[in-house]
Coordinates of C-alpha atoms and ligand atoms in Angstrom, one line a residue:
M12 CA -12.1 19.4 0.1
D13 CA -13.9 14.6 -1.0
I14 CA -13.3 12.2 1.5
F15 CA -13.3 8.7 0.3
R16 CA -15.5 6.3 2.1
I17 CA -14.1 2.0 2.0
E18 CA -16.0 -0.3 2.8
G19 CA -13.8 -4.0 3.1
P20 CA -12.2 -6.3 2.8
V21 CA -13.0 -6.5 -0.9
Q22 CA -11.2 -9.6 -2.9
L23 CA -10.6 -7.6 -6.2
S24 CA -11.1 -9.6 -9.8
G25 CA -11.6 -8.1 -13.1
V26 CA -9.9 -6.0 -16.0
V27 CA -8.3 -2.1 -15.8
N28 CA -7.0 -0.1 -18.6
I29 CA -4.2 1.6 -17.9
N30 CA -4.4 6.0 -18.9
G31 CA -1.6 7.3 -20.0
S32 CA 1.6 8.1 -18.1
K33 CA 0.9 11.7 -16.0
N34 CA 4.4 11.8 -14.9
A35 CA 5.3 11.4 -18.7
S36 CA 2.2 14.0 -19.8
L37 CA 4.1 16.9 -18.4
P38 CA 7.4 17.3 -20.0
I39 CA 6.0 16.3 -23.6
M40 CA 3.7 19.2 -22.5
A41 CA 6.0 21.2 -21.7
A42 CA 7.8 20.9 -25.0
A43 CA 5.4 22.0 -26.9
I44 CA 6.7 25.4 -26.0
L45 CA 9.5 25.0 -28.1
A46 CA 8.0 24.7 -31.7
A47 CA 5.8 27.5 -33.5
G48 CA 2.3 26.2 -33.7
E49 CA -0.1 23.3 -32.5
S50 CA 1.5 19.4 -31.0
V51 CA -1.0 17.1 -30.9
I52 CA -0.7 14.7 -27.8
K53 CA -1.9 11.9 -27.5
A54 CA -3.6 9.0 -24.9
V55 CA -3.5 12.1 -21.9
P56 CA -4.9 11.2 -18.8
Y57 CA -8.1 13.6 -17.9
L58 CA -5.9 14.7 -13.8
S59 CA -5.4 18.1 -12.0
D60 CA -2.1 18.0 -12.4
I61 CA -3.0 17.7 -16.1
S62 CA -5.1 20.8 -15.9
I63 CA -3.2 23.3 -13.4
F64 CA -0.1 22.2 -16.0
S65 CA -2.3 23.7 -18.8
Q66 CA -3.2 27.0 -17.6
L67 CA 0.1 26.8 -16.2
L68 CA 0.8 27.1 -20.3
G69 CA -2.4 28.5 -21.2
Q70 CA -0.9 32.1 -18.9
L71 CA 2.7 31.6 -21.1
G72 CA -0.4 32.0 -24.3
C73 CA -0.9 28.7 -25.2
R74 CA -4.0 27.9 -26.1
I75 CA -5.2 25.1 -25.4
T76 CA -8.4 22.4 -26.3
R77 CA -9.3 18.7 -25.8
S78 CA -10.8 17.8 -29.0
P79 CA -13.7 15.5 -28.9
N80 CA -11.4 12.6 -29.0
G81 CA -9.7 13.5 -26.3
D82 CA -6.0 14.7 -27.4
L83 CA -4.6 17.5 -26.1
C84 CA -4.0 20.2 -28.5
I85 CA -1.3 23.0 -27.8
D86 CA -0.8 26.6 -29.5
S87 CA 2.2 27.8 -29.0
R88 CA 2.4 29.9 -32.1
V89 CA 1.9 32.6 -29.2
I90 CA 3.8 33.0 -26.3
D91 CA 3.7 36.6 -24.6
N92 CA 4.5 36.3 -21.4
P93 CA 7.1 33.7 -20.5
V94 CA 6.7 33.8 -16.1
G95 CA 5.8 31.1 -14.5
E96 CA 4.2 31.9 -11.8
Y97 CA 3.6 31.2 -7.3
E98 CA -0.3 30.6 -7.6
I99 CA 1.2 27.4 -10.3
V100 CA 4.3 26.8 -8.7
R101 CA 2.7 26.2 -5.6
R102 CA -0.1 24.1 -5.9
M103 CA 2.2 21.2 -8.8
R104 CA 6.2 21.9 -8.6
A105 CA 6.2 19.5 -12.3
S106 CA 5.9 23.0 -13.3
I107 CA 9.7 24.1 -13.6
C108 CA 9.7 22.3 -16.5
I109 CA 9.3 24.8 -18.5
L110 CA 12.2 26.6 -17.9
G111 CA 14.6 25.3 -19.9
P112 CA 12.5 25.5 -23.5
L113 CA 11.8 29.3 -22.5
L114 CA 15.2 29.5 -22.0
A115 CA 15.8 27.7 -25.2
R116 CA 13.2 29.7 -27.9
Y117 CA 12.5 33.4 -26.1
G118 CA 16.3 33.5 -24.6
R119 CA 14.2 35.6 -20.9
A120 CA 11.9 33.3 -18.3
E121 CA 10.8 33.7 -14.9
V122 CA 9.5 30.5 -12.8
S123 CA 8.5 31.1 -9.3
M124 CA 11.0 29.2 -7.0
P125 CA 9.1 26.0 -5.4
G126 CA 8.6 25.5 -2.4
G127 CA 9.1 22.6 0.0
C128 CA 6.8 19.1 -0.7
A129 CA 5.3 16.8 1.9
I130 CA 8.1 14.6 0.2
G131 CA 10.9 16.4 1.2
D132 CA 13.0 19.9 0.0
R133 CA 13.0 18.6 -3.3
P134 CA 16.0 21.8 -4.2
I135 CA 16.2 22.6 -8.5
D136 CA 20.5 22.9 -7.6
I137 CA 21.0 20.4 -10.3
H138 CA 18.6 22.5 -12.7
L139 CA 19.6 25.5 -12.8
Q140 CA 23.8 24.3 -12.8
G141 CA 23.1 22.4 -16.0
L142 CA 21.3 25.5 -17.5
R143 CA 23.8 27.6 -16.0
E144 CA 26.4 25.5 -18.4
L145 CA 24.4 25.5 -21.3
G146 CA 25.3 29.8 -21.1
A147 CA 22.1 30.6 -18.8
K148 CA 22.2 34.0 -16.5
V149 CA 20.6 33.2 -13.5
H150 CA 19.5 35.1 -10.7
L151 CA 17.0 34.5 -8.0
K152 CA 14.5 37.4 -7.3
N153 CA 11.7 38.2 -4.6
G154 CA 11.0 34.2 -5.5
Y155 CA 11.4 33.8 -8.7
I156 CA 14.2 32.5 -10.9
V157 CA 15.4 34.6 -13.4
A158 CA 16.6 32.9 -16.0
E159 CA 18.4 34.6 -19.5
T160 CA 20.3 33.6 -22.7
P161 CA 21.6 37.1 -23.6
N162 CA 24.6 35.4 -26.2
G163 CA 22.2 31.5 -26.4
L164 CA 22.6 28.7 -25.4
T165 CA 25.8 27.0 -26.6
G166 CA 26.5 23.3 -26.0
C167 CA 28.7 22.0 -24.2
D168 CA 29.5 18.6 -21.4
I169 CA 27.3 18.3 -18.0
F170 CA 26.9 16.0 -15.2
M171 CA 24.1 15.3 -14.5
G172 CA 24.5 13.8 -10.8
G173 CA 23.6 14.4 -6.9
P174 CA 23.6 13.6 -3.7
F175 CA 21.0 10.9 -5.1
G176 CA 21.6 9.9 -8.1
S177 CA 20.4 11.5 -11.6
T178 CA 16.8 14.6 -11.8
V179 CA 14.1 13.3 -13.7
L180 CA 12.8 16.9 -14.3
G181 CA 15.9 18.4 -13.8
T182 CA 17.9 16.3 -17.1
A183 CA 13.9 17.5 -19.1
N184 CA 14.9 20.8 -18.3
V185 CA 18.2 20.7 -19.2
L186 CA 17.2 17.9 -22.5
M187 CA 14.9 20.5 -23.8
A188 CA 17.1 23.3 -23.9
S189 CA 19.9 21.9 -25.2
T190 CA 18.3 20.7 -28.4
L191 CA 17.8 24.6 -30.0
A192 CA 21.2 25.6 -28.4
K193 CA 24.7 25.8 -30.7
G194 CA 26.3 23.3 -31.2
K195 CA 27.0 19.5 -28.8
T196 CA 25.5 18.4 -25.9
I197 CA 26.8 15.6 -23.4
I198 CA 24.3 14.6 -20.6
E199 CA 26.6 12.6 -18.1
S200 CA 24.6 11.6 -15.4
A201 CA 20.9 11.5 -17.6
A202 CA 18.3 10.2 -15.8
C203 CA 16.7 6.7 -17.8
E204 CA 13.5 6.9 -16.4
P205 CA 10.7 5.4 -19.1
E206 CA 9.2 9.7 -19.3
I207 CA 12.4 10.8 -19.4
V208 CA 12.6 8.0 -22.6
D209 CA 9.1 9.5 -24.1
L210 CA 10.2 12.6 -23.9
A211 CA 13.3 12.6 -26.3
N212 CA 11.5 10.4 -28.3
C213 CA 8.8 13.4 -28.9
L214 CA 11.6 15.6 -29.2
T215 CA 13.5 13.8 -32.0
R216 CA 10.0 13.5 -33.7
M217 CA 9.7 16.8 -33.3
G218 CA 12.9 17.2 -35.5
A219 CA 15.5 17.0 -31.9
K220 CA 18.8 15.3 -32.3
I221 CA 19.4 13.1 -29.9
D222 CA 22.3 9.9 -28.8
G223 CA 21.8 7.2 -26.4
I224 CA 18.0 7.6 -25.2
G225 CA 17.1 5.2 -22.3
S226 CA 21.0 5.7 -21.8
P227 CA 22.6 7.8 -18.1
R228 CA 24.8 9.1 -21.2
L229 CA 23.0 11.5 -24.1
I230 CA 24.2 13.4 -26.8
V231 CA 22.3 16.2 -28.0
E232 CA 23.3 18.3 -31.7
G233 CA 21.5 21.4 -31.3
V234 CA 19.3 22.3 -34.1
K235 CA 17.9 25.5 -35.0
E236 CA 14.1 24.7 -34.7
L237 CA 11.8 22.0 -34.1
Q238 CA 8.2 21.6 -35.0
P239 CA 5.1 20.8 -33.6
A240 CA 4.4 17.3 -34.1
E241 CA 1.9 14.6 -32.7
Y242 CA 2.7 11.6 -30.5
Q243 CA 0.7 9.1 -28.0
V244 CA 2.7 9.2 -23.6
I245 CA 3.3 5.8 -23.1
P246 CA 1.0 4.0 -19.9
D247 CA 1.4 4.9 -16.6
R248 CA 4.0 2.5 -15.3
I249 CA 3.2 3.9 -11.5
E250 CA -1.6 3.4 -12.0
A251 CA -0.4 0.2 -13.7
G252 CA 1.8 -0.4 -9.9
T253 CA -0.7 0.3 -7.8
F254 CA -3.2 -2.2 -9.6
M255 CA -0.8 -4.5 -9.4
V256 CA 0.0 -4.0 -5.5
A257 CA -4.1 -4.1 -5.8
A258 CA -4.8 -7.4 -7.1
A259 CA -2.3 -8.8 -4.8
I260 CA -3.6 -7.0 -1.4
T261 CA -6.5 -8.3 -1.9
A262 CA -5.3 -11.5 -3.2
G263 CA -7.4 -10.6 -6.0
Q264 CA -6.6 -10.9 -10.1
L265 CA -6.6 -8.2 -12.4
R266 CA -5.8 -8.7 -15.5
L267 CA -4.1 -4.8 -16.8
L268 CA -4.2 -2.7 -20.1
D269 CA -2.1 -0.9 -21.4
C270 CA 1.3 -2.1 -19.6
R271 CA 4.6 -2.4 -20.4
L272 CA 6.3 -5.0 -18.1
D273 CA 9.1 -3.9 -19.5
D274 CA 9.1 -0.6 -17.8
M275 CA 8.5 -2.8 -14.1
M276 CA 11.2 -4.6 -14.0
A277 CA 12.4 -4.0 -10.6
V278 CA 8.5 -3.6 -9.8
V279 CA 7.6 -7.4 -11.0
D280 CA 11.4 -8.3 -10.0
R281 CA 9.8 -7.3 -6.0
L282 CA 5.8 -9.2 -7.1
R283 CA 6.9 -12.4 -7.7
N284 CA 9.6 -12.4 -4.5
I285 CA 6.7 -11.9 -2.6
G286 CA 4.5 -14.4 -3.6
V287 CA 2.6 -12.6 -6.5
T288 CA 2.3 -13.7 -9.8
V289 CA 2.1 -12.0 -12.4
E290 CA 2.0 -13.3 -16.0
V291 CA 2.3 -11.1 -19.8
A292 CA -0.7 -11.9 -21.3
D293 CA -2.9 -9.4 -24.6
G294 CA -1.5 -6.1 -24.1
G295 CA -0.7 -6.4 -20.7
C296 CA -0.4 -8.6 -18.1
V297 CA -2.6 -10.4 -15.2
V298 CA -1.3 -9.7 -11.8
A299 CA -3.5 -12.9 -8.9
R300 CA -2.6 -13.8 -5.2
R301 CA -3.4 -16.9 -3.8
G302 CA -0.8 -17.9 -0.6
S303 CA 0.3 -15.4 1.2
I304 CA 2.1 -12.8 0.9
K305 CA 6.0 -13.1 2.2
P306 CA 8.8 -10.2 3.2
A307 CA 10.8 -8.3 1.6
D308 CA 13.5 -6.4 1.3
I309 CA 13.3 -3.2 -1.3
T310 CA 15.1 -0.3 -2.3
T311 CA 14.0 2.6 -4.4
L312 CA 16.7 3.8 -6.2
P313 CA 16.6 6.1 -9.6
F314 CA 15.9 3.9 -13.1
P315 CA 15.2 0.9 -13.6
G316 CA 16.0 0.9 -9.6
F317 CA 12.4 -0.1 -7.7
P318 CA 10.5 2.5 -8.2
T319 CA 10.1 5.7 -5.1
D320 CA 7.0 6.8 -6.8
L321 CA 5.5 3.0 -5.7
Q322 CA 7.9 2.5 -2.4
A323 CA 3.8 3.2 -0.5
Q324 CA 1.6 1.1 -1.5
F325 CA 4.3 -1.5 -1.4
M326 CA 5.1 -0.9 2.3
A327 CA 0.5 -0.8 2.4
L328 CA 0.8 -4.5 0.6
L329 CA 4.0 -5.9 3.1
S330 CA 2.2 -4.3 6.3
I331 CA 0.2 -7.7 5.4
G332 CA 2.4 -9.7 5.1
E333 CA 4.2 -12.7 7.0
G334 CA 7.1 -11.9 8.1
N335 CA 9.7 -8.5 8.3
S336 CA 10.7 -6.4 5.9
V337 CA 12.2 -3.3 5.7
V338 CA 11.8 -1.1 3.2
I339 CA 14.6 1.5 2.4
E340 CA 14.6 5.1 0.5
K341 CA 16.6 5.9 -1.6
V342 CA 15.9 9.3 -3.5
F343 CA 13.3 11.1 -1.2
P344 CA 15.0 10.2 2.3
D345 CA 11.9 11.8 3.8
R346 CA 8.6 9.8 1.5
F347 CA 7.5 8.7 5.1
M348 CA 4.0 10.6 5.8
H349 CA 2.1 7.8 4.5
V350 CA 4.4 4.9 7.9
A351 CA 2.3 7.3 10.6
E352 CA -1.0 7.2 9.4
L353 CA -0.3 3.2 8.5
N354 CA -0.2 2.5 12.0
R355 CA -3.8 4.1 12.4
M356 CA -4.6 1.8 10.9
A357 CA -3.1 -1.2 12.6
A358 CA -0.2 -1.6 11.2
N359 CA 3.6 -2.3 12.6
L360 CA 5.5 0.2 11.1
R361 CA 8.7 1.5 12.5
R362 CA 10.5 4.3 10.4
E363 CA 14.8 4.9 11.3
G364 CA 15.8 7.2 9.1
P365 CA 15.7 6.6 5.4
T366 CA 14.5 2.7 6.5
V367 CA 10.9 1.4 7.8
I368 CA 10.4 -1.7 9.2
V369 CA 7.7 -3.4 8.3
A370 CA 6.8 -6.3 11.3
G371 CA 3.7 -8.4 8.9
V372 CA 0.4 -8.0 11.2
K373 CA -2.5 -10.2 10.5
K374 CA -5.0 -8.1 9.5
L375 CA -5.5 -4.0 8.4
I376 CA -8.2 -2.4 11.5
A377 CA -9.9 -0.1 9.4
A378 CA -9.7 4.2 10.5
P379 CA -9.5 8.0 10.0
V380 CA -6.3 8.5 8.5
M381 CA -5.6 11.4 6.1
A382 CA -4.0 11.5 2.9
S383 CA -0.1 13.9 2.9
D384 CA 0.0 13.5 -1.3
L385 CA -0.7 11.4 -3.8
R386 CA 1.7 8.2 -3.5
A387 CA 0.6 8.4 0.1
S388 CA -2.8 8.0 -0.3
A389 CA -2.6 5.5 -3.2
A390 CA -1.1 4.0 -0.1
L391 CA -3.6 4.3 2.3
V392 CA -6.7 3.6 -0.3
L393 CA -5.0 0.2 -0.8
A394 CA -5.2 -0.8 2.6
G395 CA -8.5 0.5 2.9
L396 CA -9.7 -2.7 -0.1
V397 CA -8.7 -5.2 3.2
A398 CA -9.2 -3.2 6.5
E399 CA -11.5 -4.9 8.5
G400 CA -14.5 -1.5 8.7
T401 CA -14.7 1.4 7.1
T402 CA -11.9 3.3 5.7
V403 CA -11.4 7.2 6.0
V404 CA -8.9 8.9 3.6
N405 CA -9.2 12.2 4.1
R406 CA -7.5 14.7 1.5
V407 CA -8.4 12.9 -1.4
Y408 CA -7.6 16.1 -4.0
H409 CA -3.9 14.8 -4.1
I410 CA -5.1 11.1 -5.4
D411 CA -7.1 13.3 -7.8
R412 CA -3.1 14.5 -9.6
G413 CA -2.7 11.2 -10.4
Y414 CA -5.0 8.9 -10.5
E415 CA -8.1 9.2 -12.8
R416 CA -11.5 8.6 -11.3
I417 CA -9.8 5.7 -9.5
E418 CA -12.4 5.2 -6.7
E419 CA -14.7 4.3 -10.3
R420 CA -12.0 1.7 -11.9
L421 CA -11.9 0.1 -8.6
N422 CA -15.3 0.2 -8.2
L423 CA -15.9 -2.1 -11.0
V424 CA -13.4 -5.0 -10.0
G425 CA -14.9 -5.7 -7.2
A426 CA -14.1 -2.1 -4.7
K427 CA -16.9 -0.5 -2.0
I428 CA -15.7 3.5 -2.8
F429 CA -17.8 6.2 -1.8
R430 CA -16.2 9.8 -2.2
E431 CA -18.0 12.4 -0.3
S432 CA -17.9 15.7 0.2
A433 CA -16.4 16.5 4.0
E434 CA -19.1 19.2 4.1
S435 CA -21.0 16.1 4.4
M436 CA -19.5 14.2 6.6
A437 CA -19.0 17.2 8.6
G438 CA -22.2 18.1 8.2
G439 CA -23.9 14.5 10.1
L440 CA -21.1 14.8 12.7
T441 CA -22.7 18.2 13.4
S442 CA -26.1 17.7 13.6
K443 CA -25.4 14.3 15.7
I444 CA -23.3 16.6 18.3
S445 CA -26.6 19.1 18.3
E446 CA -29.3 15.7 18.6
R447 CA -27.0 14.6 21.7
V448 CA -27.2 17.7 23.0
E449 CA -31.2 18.3 22.4
K450 CA -30.7 14.4 24.5
Ligands
EPU30 N1 17.6 16.7 -6.3 C1 19.2 16.5 -6.2 N2 19.0 18.7 -6.5 C2 17.7 19.2 -8.2 C3 17.2 18.1 -8.3 C4 17.0 17.1 -7.4 O1 18.9 16.8 -5.1 O2 17.9 19.5 -8.3 C5 17.2 15.4 -5.5 C6 16.1 15.2 -5.0 O3 15.6 16.5 -3.7 C7 15.6 13.6 -4.5 C8 16.5 13.0 -6.2 O4 17.0 15.0 -6.1 O5 16.1 13.2 -4.2 C9 15.3 12.8 -7.0 O6 14.7 14.0 -8.1 P1 13.7 14.2 -9.4 O7 14.4 16.1 -9.8 O8 14.3 13.0 -9.9 O9 12.1 14.2 -9.1 P2 11.9 15.0 -9.5 O10 12.2 15.5 -11.1 O11 11.2 16.2 -9.0 C10 9.6 13.2 -11.0 C11 9.2 12.9 -10.2 C12 8.3 12.7 -8.9 C13 9.7 10.9 -8.7 C14 10.6 11.1 -8.9 C15 11.3 10.5 -9.3 C16 7.5 14.2 -12.5 C17 6.6 15.5 -12.3 N3 7.3 13.9 -11.2 O12 10.2 14.4 -9.8 O13 6.8 12.1 -9.1 O14 9.0 11.0 -7.9 O15 11.0 11.6 -11.0 O16 12.0 9.3 -9.6 O17 8.0 13.9 -13.4 C18 5.0 11.5 -8.4 O18 4.5 10.4 -9.0 O19 4.0 11.2 -7.3 C19 6.2 11.7 -8.6 C20 6.0 12.4 -6.8

């Protein structure tokens, strides 16, 4: 297990390329199951989540290769084992989005039921309800969801709203299944996230008939078969937002290339409110902060609201703001593992249910901290950039799931982050202790 040693404070300045979106790539990789043949997906980032998903598709029978130019090629001609094994699903919940495409193409799928995770309970009841309404028989057996379509899938009207709004991967699952269902499907309260728009655009390229893309009502006219396609995923808006906060928290200036501000209006609005400038520049934007950070209220919501995947990073930023801010989490009300860790770095955060009151402090102070999930670890790295002293972030494998070589990219614009193996740190500690014992 690696750790990050971060020397702070630093001020960032320079240019950063934003990679392809992880959360768009995963369902688009699953969509390759729908069409027998070789799909080519461009701009898929090099991340551990992508490797795990490739392993999952490999277990089904697909052949996955990276061409020298980085394209991800998925040959789904042979799928002879429509099973999502526990060993993979327990490592990555997004594995659930093979369920819809497997059902649509094979009429049968078994996928391990995802368990809890660091950001909350994360049930999948709405996914299963939607697939049942399309005609699937679904039951649970030894921890596996077993879904079958004895009579094929048939289009229908499906309402996909839940207690926390729409569901992103639930919409992906039902949308993919409905492309090959008989007749027309209306998906009401569909997720409108840019990653779902990207999936729908990719499915359309494959021959699916989908109206209302980007709206909460998707209308799908089922077709007999889909063809493999070549498709380029959108840039990662969450990675872009994280680098925006990196510029803001260090009072620096970053130019982000390949960044779609259209997908980030709520984020840009909050940044400007806080006193950060965000200017459109060729192919991206320039983000900078000169004055102090003003307090702000942030409520996470499904798109086009403020994304839950940037809540932790903004909390790190607001923690050195000038006054009191309020952060309300309405998508994953328990997604606050970073709160206690940021407090270890001298932030002043108080949680009350799904709300955190952020009392701004003058400075953060370095400490050893523990990453608990992908976005929480990003928040700790951001805090480490401005904390006084050496911050050690443990369990950085969480951050490798969603940010490609983040330390190298931040170091290129002025950060001082060192990746070390936890063993070498522990080894160092053991030798210090034995030295002391000898003395
Ligand atoms: N929900 C239900 N029932 C369901 C499905 C969801 O009650 O059947 C609830 C969830 O518990 C949650 C809310 O609905 O309270 C929204 O969950 P959603 O299903 O939209 O989340 P997801 O599809 O599992 C994706 C992203 C997450 C991101 C969320 C919200 C991927 C691979 N994951 O998860 O990304 O936070 O949408 O935008 O696309 C991340 O990248 O760090 C990450 C966690």
